[in-house]
mmCIF file with all atom_site columns, C-alpha atoms in Angstrom:
data_model
loop_
_atom_site.group_PDB
_atom_site.id
_atom_site.type_symbol
_atom_site.label_atom_id
_atom_site.label_alt_id
_atom_site.label_comp_id
_atom_site.label_asym_id
_atom_site.label_entity_id
_atom_site.label_seq_id
_atom_site.pdbx_PDB_ins_code
_atom_site.Cartn_x
_atom_site.Cartn_y
_atom_site.Cartn_z
_atom_site.occupancy
_atom_site.B_iso_or_equiv
_atom_site.pdbx_formal_charge
_atom_site.auth_seq_id
_atom_site.auth_comp_id
_atom_site.auth_asym_id
_atom_site.auth_atom_id
_atom_site.pdbx_PDB_model_num
ATOM 1   C CA . LYS A 1 1   ? 48.927 -18.182 -29.318  1.00 65.00 ? 140 LYS A CA 1
ATOM 2   C CA . PRO A 1 2   ? 46.912 -21.364 -29.562  1.00 66.00 ? 141 PRO A CA 1
ATOM 3   C CA . TYR A 1 3   ? 44.454 -22.067 -32.483  1.00 55.00 ? 142 TYR A CA 1
ATOM 4   C CA . GLN A 1 4   ? 41.020 -20.567 -31.624  1.00 56.00 ? 143 GLN A CA 1
ATOM 5   C CA . GLY A 1 5   ? 39.048 -22.107 -34.564  1.00 56.00 ? 144 GLY A CA 1
ATOM 6   C CA . MET A 1 6   ? 36.907 -20.180 -37.041  1.00 56.00 ? 145 MET A CA 1
ATOM 7   C CA . GLY A 1 7   ? 34.456 -18.887 -34.532  1.00 53.00 ? 146 GLY A CA 1
ATOM 8   C CA . GLY A 1 8   ? 34.223 -15.487 -36.076  1.00 53.00 ? 147 GLY A CA 1
ATOM 9   C CA . GLU A 1 9   ? 33.972 -16.555 -39.746  1.00 55.00 ? 148 GLU A CA 1
ATOM 10  C CA . SER A 1 10  ? 30.406 -16.651 -41.161  1.00 52.00 ? 149 SER A CA 1
ATOM 11  C CA . GLY A 1 11  ? 28.675 -18.688 -38.627  1.00 64.00 ? 150 GLY A CA 1
ATOM 12  C CA . GLY A 1 12  ? 30.557 -21.996 -38.459  1.00 72.00 ? 151 GLY A CA 1
ATOM 13  C CA . VAL A 1 13  ? 28.635 -25.174 -39.542  1.00 80.00 ? 152 VAL A CA 1
ATOM 14  C CA . ILE A 1 14  ? 25.424 -23.190 -40.360  1.00 83.00 ? 153 ILE A CA 1
ATOM 15  C CA . GLY A 1 15  ? 27.416 -20.901 -42.573  1.00 79.00 ? 154 GLY A CA 1
ATOM 16  C CA . MET A 1 16  ? 29.157 -23.821 -44.318  1.00 84.00 ? 155 MET A CA 1
ATOM 17  C CA . LEU A 1 17  ? 25.663 -25.551 -44.974  1.00 89.00 ? 156 LEU A CA 1
ATOM 18  C CA . GLU A 1 18  ? 24.365 -22.322 -46.333  1.00 88.00 ? 157 GLU A CA 1
ATOM 19  C CA . VAL A 1 19  ? 27.307 -22.114 -48.675  1.00 88.00 ? 158 VAL A CA 1
ATOM 20  C CA . ILE A 1 20  ? 26.785 -25.708 -49.733  1.00 91.00 ? 159 ILE A CA 1
ATOM 21  C CA . GLN A 1 21  ? 23.089 -25.016 -50.334  1.00 93.00 ? 160 GLN A CA 1
ATOM 22  C CA . SER A 1 22  ? 23.771 -21.941 -52.470  1.00 92.00 ? 161 SER A CA 1
ATOM 23  C CA . ASP A 1 23  ? 26.437 -23.825 -54.482  1.00 94.00 ? 162 ASP A CA 1
ATOM 24  C CA . PHE A 1 24  ? 24.065 -26.696 -55.035  1.00 95.00 ? 163 PHE A CA 1
ATOM 25  C CA . ALA A 1 25  ? 21.234 -24.331 -56.151  1.00 94.00 ? 164 ALA A CA 1
ATOM 26  C CA . ARG A 1 26  ? 23.700 -22.493 -58.575  1.00 95.00 ? 165 ARG A CA 1
ATOM 27  C CA . LEU A 1 27  ? 24.890 -25.836 -59.882  1.00 95.00 ? 166 LEU A CA 1
ATOM 28  C CA . GLU A 1 28  ? 21.282 -27.154 -60.328  1.00 96.00 ? 167 GLU A CA 1
ATOM 29  C CA . THR A 1 29  ? 20.391 -23.989 -62.184  1.00 96.00 ? 168 THR A CA 1
ATOM 30  C CA . GLU A 1 30  ? 23.285 -24.203 -64.511  1.00 96.00 ? 169 GLU A CA 1
ATOM 31  C CA . THR A 1 31  ? 22.796 -27.939 -65.121  1.00 97.00 ? 170 THR A CA 1
ATOM 32  C CA . LYS A 1 32  ? 19.109 -27.328 -66.151  1.00 97.00 ? 171 LYS A CA 1
ATOM 33  C CA . ALA A 1 33  ? 20.083 -24.605 -68.477  1.00 97.00 ? 172 ALA A CA 1
ATOM 34  C CA . ALA A 1 34  ? 22.765 -26.676 -70.045  1.00 97.00 ? 173 ALA A CA 1
ATOM 35  C CA . GLU A 1 35  ? 20.424 -29.616 -70.374  1.00 97.00 ? 174 GLU A CA 1
ATOM 36  C CA . SER A 1 36  ? 17.683 -27.400 -71.922  1.00 97.00 ? 175 SER A CA 1
ATOM 37  C CA . GLN A 1 37  ? 20.172 -25.966 -74.448  1.00 97.00 ? 176 GLN A CA 1
ATOM 38  C CA . ALA A 1 38  ? 21.451 -29.408 -75.291  1.00 97.00 ? 177 ALA A CA 1
ATOM 39  C CA . GLN A 1 39  ? 17.916 -30.746 -75.694  1.00 97.00 ? 178 GLN A CA 1
ATOM 40  C CA . ALA A 1 40  ? 17.122 -27.845 -78.091  1.00 97.00 ? 179 ALA A CA 1
ATOM 41  C CA . VAL A 1 41  ? 20.239 -28.672 -80.218  1.00 97.00 ? 180 VAL A CA 1
ATOM 42  C CA . TYR A 1 42  ? 19.385 -32.298 -80.258  1.00 98.00 ? 181 TYR A CA 1
ATOM 43  C CA . ASP A 1 43  ? 15.767 -31.626 -81.331  1.00 98.00 ? 182 ASP A CA 1
ATOM 44  C CA . LYS A 1 44  ? 16.892 -29.383 -84.093  1.00 98.00 ? 183 LYS A CA 1
ATOM 45  C CA . PHE A 1 45  ? 19.452 -31.953 -85.301  1.00 98.00 ? 184 PHE A CA 1
ATOM 46  C CA . THR A 1 46  ? 16.713 -34.536 -85.222  1.00 98.00 ? 185 THR A CA 1
ATOM 47  C CA . GLN A 1 47  ? 14.357 -32.493 -87.185  1.00 97.00 ? 186 GLN A CA 1
ATOM 48  C CA . ASP A 1 48  ? 16.999 -31.524 -89.746  1.00 97.00 ? 187 ASP A CA 1
ATOM 49  C CA . SER A 1 49  ? 18.110 -35.216 -90.129  1.00 97.00 ? 188 SER A CA 1
ATOM 50  C CA . SER A 1 50  ? 14.477 -36.198 -90.656  1.00 97.00 ? 189 SER A CA 1
ATOM 51  C CA . VAL A 1 51  ? 14.015 -33.569 -93.457  1.00 97.00 ? 190 VAL A CA 1
ATOM 52  C CA . ASP A 1 52  ? 17.353 -34.539 -94.999  1.00 97.00 ? 191 ASP A CA 1
ATOM 53  C CA . LYS A 1 53  ? 16.521 -38.267 -94.913  1.00 97.00 ? 192 LYS A CA 1
ATOM 54  C CA . ALA A 1 54  ? 13.166 -37.721 -96.498  1.00 97.00 ? 193 ALA A CA 1
ATOM 55  C CA . ALA A 1 55  ? 14.627 -35.614 -99.277  1.00 97.00 ? 194 ALA A CA 1
ATOM 56  C CA . LYS A 1 56  ? 17.364 -38.257 -99.909  1.00 97.00 ? 195 LYS A CA 1
ATOM 57  C CA . ASN A 1 57  ? 14.781 -40.994 -99.985  1.00 97.00 ? 196 ASN A CA 1
ATOM 58  C CA . LYS A 1 58  ? 12.757 -39.082 -102.574 1.00 97.00 ? 197 LYS A CA 1
ATOM 59  C CA . ASP A 1 59  ? 15.976 -38.504 -104.516 1.00 97.00 ? 198 ASP A CA 1
ATOM 60  C CA . VAL A 1 60  ? 16.791 -42.256 -104.467 1.00 97.00 ? 199 VAL A CA 1
ATOM 61  C CA . GLU A 1 61  ? 13.089 -43.134 -105.556 1.00 97.00 ? 200 GLU A CA 1
ATOM 62  C CA . TYR A 1 62  ? 13.340 -40.621 -108.418 1.00 97.00 ? 201 TYR A CA 1
ATOM 63  C CA . LYS A 1 63  ? 16.728 -41.840 -109.622 1.00 97.00 ? 202 LYS A CA 1
ATOM 64  C CA . SER A 1 64  ? 15.561 -45.495 -109.370 1.00 97.00 ? 203 SER A CA 1
ATOM 65  C CA . ASN A 1 65  ? 12.521 -44.733 -111.410 1.00 97.00 ? 204 ASN A CA 1
ATOM 66  C CA . LYS A 1 66  ? 14.735 -42.661 -113.938 1.00 97.00 ? 205 LYS A CA 1
ATOM 67  C CA . LYS A 1 67  ? 17.164 -45.649 -114.241 1.00 97.00 ? 206 LYS A CA 1
ATOM 68  C CA . GLU A 1 68  ? 14.403 -48.106 -114.906 1.00 96.00 ? 207 GLU A CA 1
ATOM 69  C CA . SER A 1 69  ? 12.872 -45.867 -117.497 1.00 96.00 ? 208 SER A CA 1
ATOM 70  C CA . GLU A 1 70  ? 16.105 -45.257 -119.250 1.00 97.00 ? 209 GLU A CA 1
ATOM 71  C CA . SER A 1 71  ? 16.984 -49.033 -119.124 1.00 96.00 ? 210 SER A CA 1
ATOM 72  C CA . GLU A 1 72  ? 13.706 -49.726 -120.859 1.00 96.00 ? 211 GLU A CA 1
ATOM 73  C CA . GLU A 1 73  ? 14.482 -47.053 -123.392 1.00 97.00 ? 212 GLU A CA 1
ATOM 74  C CA . LEU A 1 74  ? 17.875 -48.438 -124.029 1.00 97.00 ? 213 LEU A CA 1
ATOM 75  C CA . LEU A 1 75  ? 16.473 -51.897 -124.685 1.00 97.00 ? 214 LEU A CA 1
ATOM 76  C CA . GLU A 1 76  ? 14.012 -50.364 -127.206 1.00 97.00 ? 215 GLU A CA 1
ATOM 77  C CA . LYS A 1 77  ? 16.737 -48.459 -128.872 1.00 97.00 ? 216 LYS A CA 1
ATOM 78  C CA . LYS A 1 78  ? 18.918 -51.546 -129.128 1.00 97.00 ? 217 LYS A CA 1
ATOM 79  C CA . ALA A 1 79  ? 16.080 -53.485 -130.638 1.00 96.00 ? 218 ALA A CA 1
ATOM 80  C CA . ASP A 1 80  ? 15.533 -50.596 -133.135 1.00 97.00 ? 219 ASP A CA 1
ATOM 81  C CA . LEU A 1 81  ? 19.219 -50.536 -133.991 1.00 97.00 ? 220 LEU A CA 1
ATOM 82  C CA . GLU A 1 82  ? 19.292 -54.324 -134.557 1.00 96.00 ? 221 GLU A CA 1
ATOM 83  C CA . SER A 1 83  ? 16.231 -54.090 -136.761 1.00 96.00 ? 222 SER A CA 1
ATOM 84  C CA . THR A 1 84  ? 17.621 -51.179 -138.686 1.00 97.00 ? 223 THR A CA 1
ATOM 85  C CA . GLN A 1 85  ? 20.942 -52.881 -139.090 1.00 97.00 ? 224 GLN A CA 1
ATOM 86  C CA . LYS A 1 86  ? 19.202 -55.951 -140.586 1.00 97.00 ? 225 LYS A CA 1
ATOM 87  C CA . GLU A 1 87  ? 17.334 -53.645 -142.967 1.00 97.00 ? 226 GLU A CA 1
ATOM 88  C CA . LEU A 1 88  ? 20.639 -52.040 -143.978 1.00 97.00 ? 227 LEU A CA 1
ATOM 89  C CA . ASP A 1 89  ? 22.408 -55.356 -144.460 1.00 96.00 ? 228 ASP A CA 1
ATOM 90  C CA . ALA A 1 90  ? 19.506 -56.617 -146.689 1.00 95.00 ? 229 ALA A CA 1
ATOM 91  C CA . ALA A 1 91  ? 19.540 -53.322 -148.774 1.00 95.00 ? 230 ALA A CA 1
ATOM 92  C CA . LEU A 1 92  ? 23.392 -53.627 -149.149 1.00 94.00 ? 231 LEU A CA 1
ATOM 93  C CA . ARG A 1 93  ? 23.114 -57.236 -150.247 1.00 94.00 ? 232 ARG A CA 1
ATOM 94  C CA . TYR A 1 94  ? 20.514 -56.183 -152.736 1.00 92.00 ? 233 TYR A CA 1
ATOM 95  C CA . TYR A 1 95  ? 22.623 -53.307 -153.940 1.00 91.00 ? 234 TYR A CA 1
ATOM 96  C CA . GLU A 1 96  ? 25.531 -55.693 -154.396 1.00 89.00 ? 235 GLU A CA 1
ATOM 97  C CA . LYS A 1 97  ? 23.208 -57.964 -156.552 1.00 89.00 ? 236 LYS A CA 1
ATOM 98  C CA . LEU A 1 98  ? 22.084 -55.026 -158.698 1.00 86.00 ? 237 LEU A CA 1
ATOM 99  C CA . LYS A 1 99  ? 25.488 -53.391 -159.142 1.00 83.00 ? 238 LYS A CA 1
ATOM 100 C CA . PRO A 1 100 ? 26.874 -55.760 -161.734 1.00 80.00 ? 239 PRO A CA 1
ATOM 101 C CA . SER A 1 101 ? 23.715 -55.579 -163.934 1.00 79.00 ? 240 SER A CA 1
ATOM 102 C CA . CYS A 1 102 ? 23.949 -51.706 -163.793 1.00 76.00 ? 241 CYS A CA 1
ATOM 103 C CA . VAL A 1 103 ? 27.639 -51.677 -164.505 1.00 71.00 ? 242 VAL A CA 1
ATOM 104 C CA . ASP A 1 104 ? 27.283 -54.148 -167.367 1.00 68.00 ? 243 ASP A CA 1
ATOM 105 C CA . ALA A 1 105 ? 24.370 -52.244 -168.896 1.00 58.00 ? 244 ALA A CA 1
ATOM 106 C CA . GLY A 1 106 ? 26.427 -48.968 -168.907 1.00 53.00 ? 245 GLY A CA 1
ATOM 107 C CA . VAL A 1 107 ? 29.217 -50.630 -170.930 1.00 53.00 ? 246 VAL A CA 1
ATOM 108 C CA . SER A 1 108 ? 27.092 -51.630 -173.904 1.00 48.00 ? 247 SER A CA 1
#
């Protein structure tokens, strides 16, 4: 029997165009939904990143100020230590000068 074509199947070319149109409409709807979801994820990520960046910038600023403050404090403490060491050295030298006279006085 010779091939008769698809004459009885869903309207030929018009049916095929209807199938293509419905496939396109479905694909368009799915694509819009996927794009909308991806945009929402991107917006949330951008917002979270902005908040995180601001917090980290504040942290850097705080730590920089703390470092500067502690560096100044360290310099002051080193100066105090140097001054105190000089006083101690002077007191020890004076003690060494006084020691012989105290020891000699106790012998007599």
